[in-house]
mmCIF file of C-alpha atoms in Angstrom:
data_model
loop_
_atom_site.group_PDB
_atom_site.id
_atom_site.type_symbol
_atom_site.label_atom_id
_atom_site.label_comp_id
_atom_site.label_asym_id
_atom_site.label_seq_id
_atom_site.Cartn_x
_atom_site.Cartn_y
_atom_site.Cartn_z
ATOM 1 C CA THR M 1 20.960 -21.917 39.104
ATOM 2 C CA TYR M 2 19.897 -22.292 42.725
ATOM 3 C CA LEU M 3 16.865 -20.557 44.265
ATOM 4 C CA ASP M 4 15.697 -20.932 47.845
ATOM 5 C CA LEU M 5 12.692 -18.972 49.185
ATOM 6 C CA VAL M 6 11.213 -19.308 52.648
ATOM 7 C CA PHE M 7 8.395 -17.030 53.791
ATOM 8 C CA ASP M 8 5.700 -16.289 56.314
ATOM 9 C CA ALA M 9 3.025 -14.079 54.752
ATOM 10 C CA ASN M 10 -0.548 -12.843 54.937
ATOM 11 C CA ASN M 11 -2.892 -12.194 51.973
ATOM 12 C CA ILE M 12 -0.665 -14.204 49.673
ATOM 13 C CA ARG M 13 -3.262 -14.400 46.873
ATOM 14 C CA THR M 14 -4.273 -10.737 46.749
ATOM 15 C CA ALA M 15 -1.688 -8.380 48.252
ATOM 16 C CA PRO M 16 1.102 -10.328 49.926
ATOM 17 C CA ASN M 17 2.442 -8.892 53.161
ATOM 18 C CA PHE M 18 5.550 -10.714 54.308
ATOM 19 C CA ASN M 19 6.316 -11.095 57.984
ATOM 20 C CA GLU M 20 9.562 -12.491 56.628
ATOM 21 C CA LEU M 21 10.724 -13.606 53.202
ATOM 22 C CA SER M 22 14.246 -14.979 53.114
ATOM 23 C CA PHE M 23 15.919 -15.660 49.813
ATOM 24 C CA ASN M 24 19.110 -17.181 48.506
ATOM 25 C CA VAL M 25 19.855 -17.144 44.766
ATOM 26 C CA LYS M 26 22.959 -18.306 42.926
ATOM 27 C CA SER M 27 23.459 -18.446 39.188
ATOM 28 C CA SER M 28 26.376 -19.150 36.893
ATOM 29 C CA ASP M 29 24.442 -17.459 34.044
ATOM 30 C CA LEU M 30 22.483 -14.475 35.366
ATOM 31 C CA PRO M 31 21.269 -13.186 31.959
ATOM 32 C CA LEU M 32 19.756 -16.590 31.136
ATOM 33 C CA PHE M 33 18.179 -16.950 34.607
ATOM 34 C CA ALA M 34 16.737 -13.413 34.482
ATOM 35 C CA SER M 35 15.213 -13.863 31.033
ATOM 36 C CA THR M 36 13.729 -17.213 32.115
ATOM 37 C CA VAL M 37 11.882 -15.576 35.037
ATOM 38 C CA GLY M 38 10.978 -12.411 33.075
ATOM 39 C CA ILE M 39 13.393 -9.908 34.639
ATOM 40 C CA ASP M 40 14.864 -7.145 32.457
ATOM 41 C CA LEU M 41 18.456 -6.521 33.579
ATOM 42 C CA GLY M 42 18.848 -3.345 31.539
ATOM 43 C CA SER M 43 21.874 -2.407 29.503
ATOM 44 C CA LYS M 44 24.535 -1.872 32.190
ATOM 45 C CA LYS M 45 27.322 -4.442 31.885
ATOM 46 C CA LEU M 46 27.433 -4.972 35.649
ATOM 47 C CA PHE M 47 23.971 -6.518 35.698
ATOM 48 C CA ASN M 48 24.718 -8.732 32.721
ATOM 49 C CA ARG M 49 27.706 -10.532 34.226
ATOM 50 C CA LYS M 50 27.397 -14.293 34.373
ATOM 51 C CA LEU M 51 28.169 -15.111 38.022
ATOM 52 C CA PHE M 52 25.557 -13.860 40.486
ATOM 53 C CA ALA M 53 24.612 -14.516 44.094
ATOM 54 C CA SER M 54 22.056 -12.800 46.319
ATOM 55 C CA GLN M 55 20.770 -13.481 49.781
ATOM 56 C CA GLY M 56 18.708 -11.554 52.250
ATOM 57 C CA VAL M 57 15.489 -10.956 54.116
ATOM 58 C CA LEU M 58 12.484 -8.837 53.146
ATOM 59 C CA THR M 59 9.586 -7.757 55.384
ATOM 60 C CA GLY M 60 6.486 -5.876 54.243
ATOM 61 C CA SER M 61 4.627 -5.738 50.926
ATOM 62 C CA PHE M 62 6.167 -5.529 47.462
ATOM 63 C CA ASP M 63 5.119 -1.844 47.387
ATOM 64 C CA ASP M 64 6.722 -0.858 50.695
ATOM 65 C CA PHE M 65 9.256 -3.113 52.379
ATOM 66 C CA TYR M 66 12.352 -3.339 54.548
ATOM 67 C CA LEU M 67 15.276 -5.186 52.986
ATOM 68 C CA SER M 68 18.567 -6.505 54.257
ATOM 69 C CA SER M 69 20.552 -8.123 51.451
ATOM 70 C CA VAL M 70 23.880 -8.815 49.788
ATOM 71 C CA GLN M 71 24.290 -9.153 46.009
ATOM 72 C CA LYS M 72 27.436 -10.278 44.234
ATOM 73 C CA PHE M 73 28.099 -9.861 40.511
ATOM 74 C CA ASP M 74 31.460 -11.600 39.858
ATOM 75 C CA ASP M 75 33.957 -9.346 41.712
ATOM 76 C CA VAL M 76 31.454 -6.604 42.683
ATOM 77 C CA GLU M 77 29.455 -6.842 45.907
ATOM 78 C CA PHE M 78 26.554 -4.653 47.084
ATOM 79 C CA SER M 79 24.948 -4.762 50.484
ATOM 80 C CA TYR M 80 21.846 -2.785 51.397
ATOM 81 C CA THR M 81 19.837 -2.536 54.595
ATOM 82 C CA GLY M 82 16.856 -0.211 54.705
ATOM 83 C CA LYS M 83 13.478 0.780 53.354
ATOM 84 C CA VAL M 84 12.390 0.383 49.745
ATOM 85 C CA ALA M 85 9.186 1.909 48.359
ATOM 86 C CA ASN M 86 7.831 1.078 44.915
ATOM 87 C CA GLY M 87 5.603 4.039 44.061
ATOM 88 C CA ASP M 88 5.769 5.941 40.790
ATOM 89 C CA LYS M 89 9.543 5.648 41.221
ATOM 90 C CA LEU M 90 11.649 3.313 43.287
ATOM 91 C CA PHE M 91 12.626 5.088 46.530
ATOM 92 C CA VAL M 92 15.288 3.911 48.968
ATOM 93 C CA ASP M 93 16.282 5.015 52.465
ATOM 94 C CA GLY M 94 19.033 2.847 53.893
ATOM 95 C CA ASP M 95 22.669 1.924 54.267
ATOM 96 C CA LEU M 96 24.551 0.920 51.137
ATOM 97 C CA GLU M 97 28.011 -0.553 50.703
ATOM 98 C CA LEU M 98 29.659 -1.355 47.380
ATOM 99 C CA LYS M 99 32.969 -3.224 47.009
ATOM 100 C CA SER M 100 34.975 -4.065 43.928
ATOM 101 C CA ASP M 101 38.366 -5.643 43.392
ATOM 102 C CA ASN M 102 38.757 -3.784 40.088
ATOM 103 C CA PHE M 103 37.755 -0.106 40.117
ATOM 104 C CA VAL M 104 38.350 0.509 36.397
ATOM 105 C CA ASN M 105 36.162 -2.443 35.379
ATOM 106 C CA LEU M 106 33.459 -1.198 37.768
ATOM 107 C CA LEU M 107 33.474 2.219 36.088
ATOM 108 C CA LYS M 108 33.317 0.608 32.659
ATOM 109 C CA ASP M 109 30.380 -1.517 33.832
ATOM 110 C CA PHE M 110 28.479 1.739 34.414
ATOM 111 C CA GLY M 111 29.447 3.144 30.997
ATOM 112 C CA SER M 112 32.538 5.193 31.876
ATOM 113 C CA LYS M 113 35.383 5.394 29.366
ATOM 114 C CA TYR M 114 37.892 6.444 32.049
ATOM 115 C CA THR M 115 41.296 4.792 31.800
ATOM 116 C CA PRO M 116 43.778 5.820 34.489
ATOM 117 C CA ASP M 117 47.504 6.238 33.904
ATOM 118 C CA LEU M 118 48.235 3.957 36.857
ATOM 119 C CA PRO M 119 46.460 0.683 37.628
ATOM 120 C CA LEU M 120 43.754 1.057 40.264
ATOM 121 C CA THR M 121 42.765 -1.886 42.381
ATOM 122 C CA SER M 122 40.159 -2.220 45.079
ATOM 123 C CA PHE M 123 37.350 0.239 45.719
ATOM 124 C CA THR M 124 34.863 0.413 48.600
ATOM 125 C CA ILE M 125 32.184 3.001 49.283
ATOM 126 C CA SER M 126 29.573 3.053 52.033
ATOM 127 C CA GLY M 127 27.038 5.438 53.478
ATOM 128 C CA LYS M 128 23.373 6.336 53.891
ATOM 129 C CA LEU M 129 21.487 6.469 50.583
ATOM 130 C CA VAL M 130 18.142 8.297 50.376
ATOM 131 C CA GLY M 131 16.211 9.035 47.186
ATOM 132 C CA THR M 132 15.420 7.791 43.683
ATOM 133 C CA ASP M 133 17.581 7.077 40.645
ATOM 134 C CA ASN M 134 17.289 10.727 39.515
ATOM 135 C CA LEU M 135 17.395 12.533 42.863
ATOM 136 C CA PHE M 136 19.347 11.185 45.826
ATOM 137 C CA GLU M 137 21.671 12.008 48.696
ATOM 138 C CA PHE M 138 24.537 9.798 49.818
ATOM 139 C CA SER M 139 25.542 10.971 53.302
ATOM 140 C CA ASN M 140 28.029 9.752 55.903
ATOM 141 C CA MET M 141 29.946 8.516 52.887
ATOM 142 C CA THR M 142 33.312 6.838 53.283
ATOM 143 C CA SER M 143 35.272 5.467 50.356
ATOM 144 C CA TYR M 144 38.585 3.768 49.790
ATOM 145 C CA LEU M 145 40.418 3.567 46.486
ATOM 146 C CA GLY M 146 43.312 1.281 47.276
ATOM 147 C CA ALA M 147 44.795 2.758 50.470
ATOM 148 C CA ASN M 148 43.388 6.249 49.829
ATOM 149 C CA LYS M 149 40.439 7.233 52.019
ATOM 150 C CA SER M 150 37.876 9.957 51.441
ATOM 151 C CA SER M 151 34.666 10.871 53.184
ATOM 152 C CA GLY M 152 31.858 13.311 52.628
ATOM 153 C CA TYR M 153 28.437 13.881 51.177
ATOM 154 C CA LEU M 154 27.090 13.530 47.638
ATOM 155 C CA ALA M 155 23.880 15.075 46.314
ATOM 156 C CA PHE M 156 22.697 14.078 42.834
ATOM 157 C CA ASP M 157 19.875 15.834 40.963
ATOM 158 C CA ASN M 158 19.037 14.706 37.463
ATOM 159 C CA THR M 159 15.413 15.830 37.528
ATOM 160 C CA GLU M 160 13.818 18.029 34.889
ATOM 161 C CA SER M 161 12.871 20.636 37.491
ATOM 162 C CA LYS M 162 16.418 21.435 38.632
#
């Protein structure tokens, strides 16, 4: 495992505010690295893959920051640039792109039991993501499944008040 952190910050002992925190992390055993540093990866298979790399820059406090980063879990890559707020719920407002060389494995990583009749290869989706894990909008969305392109808007509401 490789970890490189470089930062310029104020109030580091009480409430760190980063003018810039750049990070670069690589691990050949993400579950072991995460448990060593006390991070719960959850139950999704995607986050429990062995090979992991992440690099980016964060500015602000841990409660409210701007992030530009790329994460790679084996053959799946996420990039995100935008605001992140850690209130009662994690809130994001930024640009997200996800790429995978194996769409079916990606779906299975998120718990889907879908098995297509024909093999599906690469998948890419990008757009503006705003919201929380239970209530979000994904606008200006463009996706490619192999050579097939689609675009549009996705609204997701999994709140109790819907």
